[in-house]
Tab-separated table of C-alpha atoms in Angstrom:
chain	number	residue	atom	x	y	z
A	1	MET	CA	9.390	12.434	-62.268
A	2	THR	CA	10.231	12.291	-65.965
A	3	LEU	CA	8.004	10.419	-68.444
A	4	ASN	CA	9.240	9.746	-71.975
A	5	ILE	CA	6.896	8.133	-74.493
A	6	THR	CA	7.452	6.973	-78.063
A	7	GLY	CA	4.688	5.750	-80.347
A	8	ASN	CA	0.926	6.193	-80.438
A	9	ILE	CA	0.494	6.295	-76.651
A	10	SER	CA	-1.971	8.388	-74.674
A	11	ARG	CA	0.224	10.440	-72.370
A	12	TYR	CA	-2.612	10.764	-69.866
A	13	TYR	CA	-3.088	6.998	-69.726
A	14	ALA	CA	0.648	6.433	-69.268
A	15	GLU	CA	0.661	8.969	-66.428
A	16	THR	CA	-2.225	7.240	-64.650
A	17	LEU	CA	-0.347	3.936	-64.829
A	18	VAL	CA	2.837	5.469	-63.427
A	19	LEU	CA	0.836	7.032	-60.578
A	20	LEU	CA	-0.146	3.529	-59.463
A	21	PHE	CA	3.452	3.073	-58.345
A	22	PHE	CA	4.476	6.691	-57.690
A	23	PRO	CA	1.354	8.492	-56.309
A	24	GLY	CA	1.431	12.261	-56.283
A	25	SER	CA	4.066	12.527	-59.024
A	26	LYS	CA	4.178	15.443	-61.463
A	27	PHE	CA	5.145	15.056	-65.118
A	28	PRO	CA	6.678	18.223	-66.624
A	29	GLU	CA	6.712	17.773	-70.376
A	30	ASP	CA	10.014	19.645	-70.767
A	31	GLY	CA	11.853	16.740	-69.118
A	32	SER	CA	12.863	18.776	-66.082
A	33	GLY	CA	11.339	16.340	-63.593
A	34	GLY	CA	14.523	14.356	-62.973
A	35	ASP	CA	14.518	10.824	-61.600
A	36	PRO	CA	12.679	8.518	-61.350
A	37	THR	CA	12.514	8.367	-65.144
A	38	VAL	CA	9.943	6.201	-66.923
A	39	THR	CA	10.363	5.470	-70.633
A	40	VAL	CA	7.688	3.700	-72.678
A	41	GLU	CA	7.869	2.745	-76.336
A	42	LEU	CA	5.058	1.223	-78.417
A	43	THR	CA	5.596	-0.347	-81.829
A	44	GLU	CA	2.767	-1.454	-84.073
A	45	GLY	CA	2.971	-4.032	-86.789
A	46	GLU	CA	1.595	-7.480	-87.209
A	47	VAL	CA	1.863	-7.744	-83.414
A	48	MET	CA	1.837	-4.774	-81.029
A	49	HIS	CA	4.783	-4.582	-78.678
A	50	ALA	CA	5.661	-2.269	-75.778
A	51	THR	CA	8.833	-1.787	-73.789
A	52	ALA	CA	8.911	0.062	-70.454
A	53	GLU	CA	11.897	1.110	-68.373
A	54	ILE	CA	11.987	2.665	-64.893
A	55	LYS	CA	15.234	4.236	-63.719
A	56	ASP	CA	16.186	5.976	-60.500
A	57	GLY	CA	19.894	6.600	-60.096
A	58	ASP	CA	21.702	3.291	-60.459
A	59	LYS	CA	18.506	1.259	-60.142
A	60	ARG	CA	16.937	0.265	-63.447
A	61	GLU	CA	14.247	-2.243	-64.473
A	62	THR	CA	12.954	-3.038	-67.951
A	63	ALA	CA	9.981	-5.099	-69.136
A	64	GLN	CA	8.347	-5.954	-72.445
A	65	TYR	CA	4.823	-7.008	-73.385
A	66	SER	CA	3.024	-8.258	-76.474
A	67	PRO	CA	-0.647	-9.303	-76.293
A	68	SER	CA	-1.539	-12.906	-77.019
A	69	PRO	CA	-3.595	-13.660	-80.145
A	70	ASP	CA	-6.676	-14.234	-77.939
A	71	THR	CA	-6.198	-10.859	-76.251
A	72	ALA	CA	-5.601	-9.087	-79.565
A	73	ALA	CA	-8.816	-10.564	-80.979
A	74	ARG	CA	-10.880	-9.052	-78.154
A	75	TYR	CA	-10.100	-5.382	-78.770
A	76	GLY	CA	-10.021	-2.618	-81.325
A	77	GLU	CA	-6.777	-0.744	-81.963
A	78	HIS	CA	-7.269	1.927	-79.281
A	79	MET	CA	-7.985	-0.507	-76.467
A	80	LEU	CA	-5.275	-2.880	-77.635
A	81	ARG	CA	-2.717	-0.081	-77.408
A	82	GLN	CA	-3.759	0.530	-73.800
A	83	ILE	CA	-3.587	-3.177	-72.957
A	84	THR	CA	-0.109	-3.400	-74.493
A	85	VAL	CA	1.278	-0.285	-72.803
A	86	GLY	CA	-0.351	-1.306	-69.526
A	87	GLY	CA	1.184	-4.765	-69.693
A	88	ALA	CA	4.704	-3.379	-70.117
A	89	LEU	CA	4.396	-0.644	-67.498
A	90	LEU	CA	2.861	-2.967	-64.916
A	91	ALA	CA	5.619	-5.526	-65.417
A	92	ALA	CA	8.329	-2.887	-65.088
A	93	GLY	CA	6.626	-1.337	-62.055
A	94	GLU	CA	6.289	-4.711	-60.375
A	95	LYS	CA	9.999	-5.394	-60.849
A	96	PHE	CA	11.042	-1.932	-59.683
A	97	CYS	CA	8.674	-1.488	-56.708
A	98	GLY	CA	8.164	-5.104	-55.676
A	99	PHE	CA	4.367	-5.187	-55.841
A	100	LEU	CA	1.476	-5.238	-58.309
A	101	PRO	CA	-1.573	-2.955	-57.798
A	102	PRO	CA	-4.689	-5.058	-57.003
A	103	TRP	CA	-6.591	-3.527	-59.928
A	104	GLY	CA	-3.665	-4.031	-62.296
A	105	ALA	CA	-3.821	-1.720	-65.293
A	106	LEU	CA	-7.497	-0.952	-64.741
A	107	THR	CA	-7.218	2.751	-63.923
A	108	GLY	CA	-10.692	4.032	-64.830
A	109	VAL	CA	-13.385	5.271	-62.471
A	110	ARG	CA	-15.895	2.589	-63.495
A	111	PRO	CA	-14.511	-0.956	-63.261
A	112	ALA	CA	-17.971	-2.500	-63.662
A	113	LYS	CA	-18.410	-0.843	-67.065
A	114	LEU	CA	-15.247	-2.560	-68.268
A	115	ALA	CA	-16.330	-5.786	-66.578
A	116	MET	CA	-19.523	-5.756	-68.673
A	117	LYS	CA	-17.444	-5.543	-71.830
A	118	ALA	CA	-15.195	-8.305	-70.529
A	119	MET	CA	-18.253	-10.496	-69.916
A	120	GLU	CA	-19.377	-9.922	-73.501
A	121	ALA	CA	-15.957	-11.151	-74.650
A	122	GLY	CA	-16.262	-14.376	-72.660
A	123	ASP	CA	-15.244	-15.209	-69.119
A	124	GLY	CA	-15.202	-11.759	-67.458
A	125	VAL	CA	-12.928	-12.777	-64.597
A	126	LYS	CA	-10.451	-14.394	-66.979
A	127	VAL	CA	-10.372	-11.345	-69.248
A	128	LEU	CA	-9.755	-8.933	-66.362
A	129	THR	CA	-7.049	-11.058	-64.776
A	130	GLU	CA	-5.233	-11.903	-68.011
A	131	ASP	CA	-5.528	-8.636	-69.947
A	132	TYR	CA	-5.500	-6.115	-67.106
A	133	ARG	CA	-3.711	-8.226	-64.463
A	134	CYS	CA	-6.382	-7.567	-61.847
A	135	THR	CA	-6.310	-9.917	-58.890
A	136	VAL	CA	-8.932	-12.651	-58.999
A	137	GLU	CA	-10.659	-11.045	-56.017
A	138	LYS	CA	-11.005	-7.658	-57.739
A	139	ALA	CA	-12.066	-9.228	-61.021
A	140	LYS	CA	-14.787	-11.199	-59.235
A	141	ILE	CA	-16.182	-8.163	-57.366
A	142	ALA	CA	-16.264	-6.190	-60.645
A	143	VAL	CA	-18.075	-8.989	-62.488
A	144	MET	CA	-20.548	-9.524	-59.632
A	145	THR	CA	-21.304	-5.791	-59.638
A	146	ALA	CA	-21.770	-5.783	-63.404
A	147	GLU	CA	-24.174	-8.726	-63.161
A	148	THR	CA	-26.306	-6.763	-60.676
A	149	GLU	CA	-26.208	-3.597	-62.755
A	150	LYS	CA	-27.357	-5.415	-65.891
A	151	ARG	CA	-30.798	-5.815	-64.316
A	152	PHE	CA	-31.131	-2.016	-64.178
A	153	ILE	CA	-29.552	-1.041	-67.490
A	154	THR	CA	-32.518	-1.569	-69.778
A	155	ASP	CA	-33.763	0.192	-72.892
A	156	GLU	CA	-36.647	1.575	-70.844
A	157	ALA	CA	-34.326	2.957	-68.160
A	158	ARG	CA	-32.242	4.680	-70.858
A	159	ARG	CA	-35.319	6.615	-71.990
A	160	HIS	CA	-36.013	7.888	-68.463
A	161	CYS	CA	-34.087	10.305	-66.220
A	162	SER	CA	-33.146	11.099	-62.630
A	163	VAL	CA	-32.797	14.286	-60.598
A	164	TYR	CA	-30.022	15.219	-58.170
A	165	VAL	CA	-30.589	18.014	-55.653
A	166	ALA	CA	-27.452	19.448	-54.028
A	167	ILE	CA	-27.326	20.731	-50.449
A	168	PRO	CA	-23.651	21.727	-49.963
A	169	PHE	CA	-23.762	22.404	-46.221
A	170	CYS	CA	-22.558	20.385	-43.221
A	171	PRO	CA	-22.659	21.153	-39.479
A	172	THR	CA	-18.863	20.692	-39.308
A	173	LYS	CA	-16.111	19.868	-41.805
A	174	CYS	CA	-14.504	16.414	-41.717
A	175	SER	CA	-10.722	16.593	-42.018
A	176	TYR	CA	-10.669	14.168	-44.988
A	177	CYS	CA	-13.559	15.747	-46.895
A	178	SER	CA	-13.221	16.155	-50.652
A	179	PHE	CA	-16.766	17.357	-51.365
A	180	VAL	CA	-17.840	20.912	-51.998
A	181	SER	CA	-19.508	21.441	-48.632
A	182	TYR	CA	-19.516	24.343	-46.208
A	183	SER	CA	-19.657	24.542	-42.434
A	184	SER	CA	-18.432	28.015	-41.411
A	185	PRO	CA	-20.967	30.300	-39.655
A	186	ARG	CA	-20.800	32.791	-42.542
A	187	LEU	CA	-21.629	30.170	-45.147
A	188	LEU	CA	-24.229	28.422	-43.001
A	189	SER	CA	-25.982	31.796	-42.731
A	190	MET	CA	-26.704	31.475	-46.469
A	191	MET	CA	-28.880	28.405	-45.954
A	192	PRO	CA	-32.298	30.179	-45.895
A	193	GLY	CA	-31.576	32.125	-49.083
A	194	TYR	CA	-30.046	29.048	-50.670
A	195	LEU	CA	-33.225	27.058	-50.073
A	196	ASP	CA	-35.400	29.777	-51.609
A	197	ARG	CA	-33.308	29.795	-54.772
A	198	LEU	CA	-33.017	25.999	-54.861
A	199	LEU	CA	-36.808	25.572	-54.773
A	200	LEU	CA	-37.106	27.827	-57.815
A	201	ASP	CA	-34.447	25.837	-59.692
A	202	ILE	CA	-36.146	22.544	-58.776
A	203	GLU	CA	-39.414	23.875	-60.181
A	204	ASN	CA	-37.711	25.027	-63.383
A	205	THR	CA	-35.823	21.751	-63.754
A	206	PHE	CA	-38.972	19.653	-63.539
A	207	GLU	CA	-40.689	22.007	-65.978
A	208	VAL	CA	-37.971	21.204	-68.535
A	209	ILE	CA	-38.303	17.476	-67.789
A	210	HIS	CA	-42.077	17.591	-68.303
A	211	GLU	CA	-41.662	19.577	-71.515
A	212	LEU	CA	-39.330	16.868	-72.826
A	213	GLY	CA	-41.850	14.180	-71.873
A	214	LEU	CA	-39.339	12.285	-69.728
A	215	THR	CA	-40.247	9.927	-66.899
A	216	VAL	CA	-38.370	10.526	-63.642
A	217	ASP	CA	-37.152	7.256	-62.099
A	218	THR	CA	-35.225	8.512	-59.075
A	219	VAL	CA	-34.655	11.663	-57.040
A	220	TYR	CA	-31.538	11.950	-54.888
A	221	ILE	CA	-31.018	14.753	-52.363
A	222	GLY	CA	-27.314	14.796	-51.554
A	223	GLY	CA	-24.686	16.977	-50.021
A	224	GLY	CA	-22.982	17.991	-47.901
A	225	THR	CA	-25.622	16.961	-45.409
A	226	PRO	CA	-29.204	17.851	-46.395
A	227	THR	CA	-30.426	17.177	-42.844
A	228	THR	CA	-28.377	20.185	-41.697
A	229	TYR	CA	-31.677	21.920	-42.436
A	230	GLU	CA	-34.266	21.868	-39.676
A	231	GLU	CA	-37.503	19.926	-40.053
A	232	LYS	CA	-39.521	22.946	-41.274
A	233	GLU	CA	-37.045	23.654	-44.099
A	234	LEU	CA	-36.795	19.977	-45.016
A	235	ARG	CA	-40.572	19.844	-45.345
A	236	ARG	CA	-40.471	22.843	-47.702
A	237	LEU	CA	-37.912	21.070	-49.861
A	238	LEU	CA	-39.715	17.738	-49.932
A	239	LEU	CA	-43.099	19.367	-50.524
A	240	LYS	CA	-41.718	21.266	-53.519
A	241	ILE	CA	-40.421	18.045	-55.061
A	242	GLY	CA	-43.812	16.451	-54.395
A	243	GLU	CA	-45.507	19.335	-56.192
A	244	CYS	CA	-43.268	18.835	-59.235
A	245	THR	CA	-43.479	15.050	-59.616
A	246	ASP	CA	-45.496	12.105	-58.331
A	247	VAL	CA	-43.127	10.834	-55.648
A	248	GLY	CA	-45.309	7.784	-55.143
A	249	ALA	CA	-44.512	6.678	-58.689
A	250	LEU	CA	-40.734	7.063	-58.269
A	251	GLN	CA	-38.574	3.993	-58.319
A	252	GLU	CA	-36.613	5.526	-55.455
A	253	PHE	CA	-36.388	8.766	-53.435
A	254	THR	CA	-33.174	9.242	-51.447
A	255	LEU	CA	-32.340	11.748	-48.717
A	256	GLU	CA	-28.780	11.755	-47.428
A	257	ALA	CA	-28.761	12.145	-43.648
A	258	GLY	CA	-25.136	11.177	-43.339
A	259	ARG	CA	-24.306	13.007	-40.142
A	260	PRO	CA	-25.951	11.280	-37.164
A	261	ASP	CA	-25.837	14.552	-35.201
A	262	THR	CA	-28.341	16.064	-37.672
A	263	ILE	CA	-30.950	13.301	-37.414
A	264	THR	CA	-34.130	13.726	-35.368
A	265	ALA	CA	-37.355	11.767	-35.191
A	266	GLU	CA	-39.210	14.797	-36.568
A	267	LYS	CA	-36.987	15.024	-39.661
A	268	MET	CA	-37.278	11.307	-40.374
A	269	ARG	CA	-41.049	11.436	-39.893
A	270	ALA	CA	-41.262	14.305	-42.379
A	271	ALA	CA	-39.127	12.361	-44.846
A	272	LYS	CA	-41.311	9.261	-44.564
A	273	ASP	CA	-44.553	11.256	-44.790
A	274	LEU	CA	-43.377	13.064	-47.924
A	275	GLY	CA	-42.282	10.035	-49.903
A	276	VAL	CA	-38.607	9.403	-49.096
A	277	THR	CA	-37.803	5.707	-49.500
A	278	ARG	CA	-34.055	5.696	-48.755
A	279	VAL	CA	-31.772	7.505	-46.299
A	280	SER	CA	-28.042	7.328	-45.593
A	281	VAL	CA	-26.975	7.312	-41.945
A	282	ASN	CA	-23.213	7.144	-41.960
A	283	ALA	CA	-21.073	5.677	-39.214
A	284	GLN	CA	-17.703	5.868	-41.084
A	285	THR	CA	-16.270	3.837	-38.171
A	286	MET	CA	-17.472	2.579	-34.804
A	287	ASN	CA	-14.167	3.622	-33.213
A	288	GLY	CA	-14.838	6.728	-31.133
A	289	GLU	CA	-11.212	7.832	-31.026
A	290	VAL	CA	-10.919	7.711	-34.809
A	291	LEU	CA	-14.175	9.650	-35.171
A	292	ARG	CA	-12.809	12.423	-32.965
A	293	SER	CA	-9.521	12.520	-34.860
A	294	ILE	CA	-11.207	13.061	-38.248
A	295	GLY	CA	-13.528	15.821	-37.023
A	296	ARG	CA	-16.797	13.932	-36.758
A	297	ARG	CA	-18.997	15.392	-34.050
A	298	HIS	CA	-20.836	12.179	-33.258
A	299	THR	CA	-19.950	9.112	-31.190
A	300	PRO	CA	-20.693	5.462	-32.018
A	301	GLU	CA	-23.589	5.694	-29.566
A	302	ASP	CA	-24.947	8.757	-31.392
A	303	PHE	CA	-24.815	6.809	-34.658
A	304	LEU	CA	-26.735	3.889	-33.144
A	305	SER	CA	-29.397	6.259	-31.825
A	306	ALA	CA	-29.738	7.970	-35.225
A	307	TYR	CA	-29.851	4.647	-37.044
A	308	HIS	CA	-32.696	3.388	-34.857
A	309	ILE	CA	-34.594	6.665	-35.328
A	310	ALA	CA	-34.339	6.219	-39.093
A	311	ARG	CA	-35.383	2.591	-38.930
A	312	GLU	CA	-38.337	3.293	-36.627
A	313	SER	CA	-39.599	5.954	-39.053
A	314	GLY	CA	-40.526	3.168	-41.470
A	315	ILE	CA	-38.377	4.445	-44.348
A	316	ARG	CA	-37.832	1.419	-46.571
A	317	ASP	CA	-34.070	1.487	-47.097
A	318	ILE	CA	-31.199	2.622	-44.911
A	319	ASN	CA	-27.611	2.882	-46.124
A	320	VAL	CA	-24.599	2.952	-43.806
A	321	ASP	CA	-21.163	4.120	-44.974
A	322	LEU	CA	-17.890	2.788	-43.595
A	323	ILE	CA	-14.396	4.004	-44.554
A	324	ALA	CA	-11.438	1.618	-44.569
A	325	GLY	CA	-7.993	3.039	-43.902
A	326	LEU	CA	-8.851	6.066	-41.768
A	327	PRO	CA	-5.782	7.353	-39.896
A	328	GLY	CA	-5.492	5.557	-36.567
A	329	GLU	CA	-7.829	2.709	-37.552
A	330	SER	CA	-6.419	-0.801	-37.116
A	331	PHE	CA	-7.474	-3.909	-39.009
A	332	GLU	CA	-9.130	-5.247	-35.848
A	333	SER	CA	-10.968	-1.984	-35.207
A	334	PHE	CA	-12.332	-1.745	-38.748
A	335	SER	CA	-13.339	-5.407	-38.748
A	336	ASP	CA	-15.243	-4.792	-35.530
A	337	SER	CA	-17.047	-1.855	-37.179
A	338	VAL	CA	-18.057	-4.050	-40.117
A	339	SER	CA	-19.405	-6.747	-37.806
A	340	ARG	CA	-21.389	-4.272	-35.716
A	341	ILE	CA	-22.985	-2.680	-38.775
A	342	ILE	CA	-23.865	-6.062	-40.294
A	343	ASP	CA	-25.570	-6.945	-37.010
A	344	LEU	CA	-27.853	-3.924	-37.523
A	345	SER	CA	-28.921	-5.404	-40.889
A	346	PRO	CA	-29.184	-2.215	-42.998
A	347	THR	CA	-30.484	-2.816	-46.497
A	348	ASN	CA	-27.463	-0.964	-47.973
A	349	LEU	CA	-23.850	-0.970	-46.752
A	350	THR	CA	-21.158	0.975	-48.586
A	351	VAL	CA	-17.451	0.370	-47.973
A	352	HIS	CA	-15.263	3.278	-49.048
A	353	THR	CA	-11.488	3.380	-49.119
A	354	PHE	CA	-9.915	6.391	-47.442
A	355	TYR	CA	-9.379	9.164	-49.954
A	356	VAL	CA	-7.980	12.615	-49.300
A	357	LYS	CA	-8.226	15.500	-51.698
A	358	ARG	CA	-5.010	17.501	-51.871
A	359	ALA	CA	-6.616	20.539	-50.264
A	360	ALA	CA	-8.109	18.606	-47.356
A	361	GLN	CA	-6.782	19.247	-43.876
A	362	LEU	CA	-5.357	15.749	-43.426
A	363	THR	CA	-3.175	16.084	-46.510
A	364	ARG	CA	-1.461	19.024	-44.882
A	365	GLU	CA	-1.139	17.293	-41.522
A	366	LEU	CA	-0.099	13.786	-42.533
A	367	SER	CA	2.535	12.516	-44.924
A	368	GLY	CA	2.162	9.300	-46.872
A	369	VAL	CA	-1.593	9.016	-46.295
A	370	CYS	CA	-2.245	7.711	-49.800
A	371	ARG	CA	0.413	5.107	-50.441
A	372	ALA	CA	0.847	3.047	-53.579
A	373	GLN	CA	0.856	-0.095	-51.453
A	374	ASP	CA	-0.858	-0.493	-48.105
A	375	GLU	CA	-1.198	-4.127	-47.106
A	376	ALA	CA	-3.157	-3.301	-43.932
A	377	VAL	CA	-5.856	-1.413	-45.872
A	378	GLU	CA	-5.936	-4.066	-48.605
A	379	ARG	CA	-6.469	-6.705	-45.922
A	380	ALA	CA	-9.193	-4.644	-44.229
A	381	VAL	CA	-11.125	-4.092	-47.481
A	382	SER	CA	-10.765	-7.727	-48.511
A	383	ALA	CA	-11.973	-9.063	-45.154
A	384	ALA	CA	-14.868	-6.588	-45.040
A	385	GLN	CA	-16.090	-7.510	-48.509
A	386	ALA	CA	-15.863	-11.229	-47.756
A	387	LYS	CA	-17.869	-10.862	-44.548
A	388	ILE	CA	-20.508	-8.677	-46.196
A	389	LEU	CA	-20.955	-11.172	-49.026
A	390	GLU	CA	-21.203	-14.049	-46.529
A	391	ASN	CA	-24.104	-12.241	-44.874
A	392	GLY	CA	-26.254	-12.165	-47.989
A	393	TYR	CA	-25.399	-8.795	-49.494
A	394	ILE	CA	-24.548	-8.339	-53.166
A	395	PRO	CA	-22.337	-5.651	-54.770
A	396	TYR	CA	-24.316	-3.309	-57.003
A	397	TYR	CA	-22.180	-0.175	-57.293
A	398	LEU	CA	-18.426	0.208	-57.698
A	399	TYR	CA	-16.123	3.098	-58.455
A	400	LYS	CA	-12.492	4.113	-58.055
A	401	GLN	CA	-10.862	7.454	-57.285
A	402	LYS	CA	-7.354	8.786	-57.570
A	403	ASN	CA	-5.413	9.170	-54.330
A	404	THR	CA	-7.133	6.361	-52.463
A	405	ALA	CA	-5.087	4.224	-50.110
A	406	ALA	CA	-3.485	1.384	-52.105
A	407	ASN	CA	-5.463	2.404	-55.227
A	408	LEU	CA	-8.485	0.573	-53.841
A	409	GLU	CA	-12.177	0.954	-54.592
A	410	ASN	CA	-15.508	2.041	-53.130
A	411	THR	CA	-18.229	-0.598	-53.243
A	412	GLY	CA	-21.932	-0.405	-52.484
A	413	PHE	CA	-23.590	-3.592	-51.228
A	414	SER	CA	-27.272	-4.226	-50.760
A	415	LYS	CA	-29.720	-6.888	-49.829
A	416	ILE	CA	-31.242	-8.340	-52.976
A	417	GLY	CA	-34.001	-6.069	-54.243
A	418	HIS	CA	-32.788	-3.037	-52.284
A	419	GLU	CA	-30.094	-1.723	-54.636
A	420	CYS	CA	-29.788	2.065	-54.943
A	421	ALA	CA	-30.951	2.588	-58.523
A	422	TYR	CA	-29.732	6.202	-58.643
A	423	ASN	CA	-26.158	5.161	-57.918
A	424	ILE	CA	-26.256	2.683	-60.798
A	425	TYR	CA	-27.874	5.115	-63.234
A	426	MET	CA	-25.415	7.864	-62.342
A	427	MET	CA	-22.211	5.830	-62.222
A	428	GLU	CA	-22.879	3.785	-65.368
A	429	GLU	CA	-24.269	6.784	-67.271
A	430	VAL	CA	-27.493	4.956	-68.063
A	431	HIS	CA	-29.641	8.032	-68.552
A	432	THR	CA	-29.748	11.808	-68.084
A	433	VAL	CA	-29.360	13.084	-64.545
A	434	PHE	CA	-30.603	16.633	-64.035
A	435	GLY	CA	-28.789	18.578	-61.315
A	436	ALA	CA	-30.118	21.449	-59.221
A	437	GLY	CA	-28.120	23.407	-56.665
A	438	ALA	CA	-24.579	24.710	-56.238
A	439	SER	CA	-21.822	22.370	-57.493
A	440	SER	CA	-24.326	20.064	-59.200
A	441	MET	CA	-24.116	18.987	-62.819
A	442	THR	CA	-26.708	18.052	-65.396
A	443	LYS	CA	-25.352	15.215	-67.519
A	444	PHE	CA	-27.382	14.589	-70.658
A	445	VAL	CA	-26.989	10.980	-71.803
A	446	SER	CA	-28.245	9.671	-75.121
A	447	PRO	CA	-31.089	7.140	-74.751
A	448	HIS	CA	-29.544	5.064	-77.524
A	449	SER	CA	-27.046	2.486	-76.239
A	450	ASP	CA	-25.226	2.400	-79.585
A	451	ASN	CA	-24.612	6.172	-79.489
A	452	MET	CA	-23.224	7.187	-76.110
A	453	LYS	CA	-23.419	10.928	-76.646
A	454	ILE	CA	-22.959	12.866	-73.395
A	455	VAL	CA	-23.263	16.618	-72.792
A	456	ARG	CA	-22.497	18.218	-69.426
A	457	LEU	CA	-23.946	21.419	-68.005
A	458	SER	CA	-22.392	22.545	-64.708
A	459	GLU	CA	-23.885	24.709	-62.001
A	460	THR	CA	-21.856	27.376	-60.224
A	461	LYS	CA	-19.604	25.764	-57.618
A	462	TYR	CA	-19.973	27.915	-54.504
A	463	PRO	CA	-23.144	28.979	-52.654
A	464	TYR	CA	-22.191	32.670	-52.743
A	465	GLU	CA	-21.862	32.444	-56.540
A	466	TYR	CA	-25.061	30.448	-56.786
A	467	LEU	CA	-26.913	33.190	-54.894
A	468	ASP	CA	-25.405	36.080	-56.882
A	469	PRO	CA	-28.018	37.078	-59.494
A	470	ALA	CA	-25.361	38.906	-61.506
A	471	LYS	CA	-23.427	35.670	-61.981
A	472	ASN	CA	-26.223	33.115	-61.833
A	473	SER	CA	-29.757	34.334	-62.346
A	474	ALA	CA	-32.551	31.773	-62.117
A	475	GLU	CA	-33.994	32.986	-65.415
A	476	GLU	CA	-30.732	32.553	-67.315
A	477	ARG	CA	-30.145	29.130	-65.759
A	478	TYR	CA	-33.621	28.014	-66.822
A	479	GLU	CA	-33.194	29.270	-70.381
A	480	THR	CA	-29.754	27.651	-70.713
A	481	LEU	CA	-31.030	24.341	-69.334
A	482	ARG	CA	-34.115	24.397	-71.541
A	483	LYS	CA	-32.170	25.312	-74.694
A	484	THR	CA	-29.476	22.684	-74.097
A	485	ALA	CA	-32.057	20.010	-73.268
A	486	ARG	CA	-34.163	20.691	-76.367
A	487	GLU	CA	-31.106	20.641	-78.618
A	488	PHE	CA	-29.841	17.416	-77.067
A	489	TYR	CA	-33.179	15.626	-77.437
A	490	GLY	CA	-33.888	17.091	-80.884
A	491	LYS	CA	-36.910	19.121	-79.859
A	492	LYS	CA	-37.794	22.042	-82.141
């Protein structure tokens, strides 16, 4: 693939637009990529104007775009350039490939953030459909999500913080997995030592939080699969968090228990007793054959048993994940999964679109997994969202990833009043989220909405690095975290 740009155009943004039509393409800057060739030119004057051409051999399509006066009035120069370039590239791509991506030129991770800005400019749905060429359906789900999130994004919330605790271990590795998680016997043998070190980092993290005078709104224990630990180890973890903060005063306390084969009544009882208010019990699909093909060790019946164990524990909120577009899953099969989960009435239901990281096993085994257009997956996601909304759920959380089937989204739905606050705070960068554990990140976010300063501090990625005192001593981590935090918050 060859990309030629002329004018004040972000090359990265142009590449992301081209990837909507040609996923997986590379863009060598020396022009050695060959055909297809995409050429984009932006001119600026009284009216911005962009021309885009896509050529592959004898096939060639060209399109032009200039924003309307109403569109131009809504944006500063930077955003207007993106709107103009996006309009031309989308039009050329539609002519050349014969389809328009459902999210149009909206390529960012956080559609709801842009939807909020669109709502400030007037009719949010109209802005997203006219300026970004989103479908009406996608524009509506983004605006509905933004309306929910607005209830959580307050000045008070911006002054608070959250804590993420990473447990990067799973009992087995799913073939589509893109997370830093480990399931080999050698790496699982590190779990006892990992917990010892993690407890020390949790203690140090909360010490920094207390020193800053911050209020903790939410704690989220994620993975991997935290419930890979046995009940005794889980109690140690939860007790340590309870020693460091008043869990009864938290807005929310989440424990991911995503693998049904790791859930026991004893673990759920410990979670409930020690303050957990939300767990994830993930089905992914209710099709047993598909579960086996992707490396899940549980059956639909195992999921149902685990779900009922979690519910009977009395934990307030239960989330269930489903994934649309898994290899081998038909529209009818996925629709059946959606119906069966809705019948269980979880307070949270998250619909993901199948996404494969390049290094994942399925990428090596299957070709064309992540296609630019996939009408079957689009239909499955659309039908699922419609049915979930009809049953009284609202969207509260929305994000997009590269390399998803048909460039579709992941959406969290909840019953009203049961939204996962952590997901909103994290995705919309509402306040600082402190991370503890391998592969986690502390993201400092300014409490002032008019000054969105963000500073990131990453943990070591792999457990063996995390546990190597020469590379990652607890004392050095604490001092780095404390120093960075004090500088960020202006503490002397």
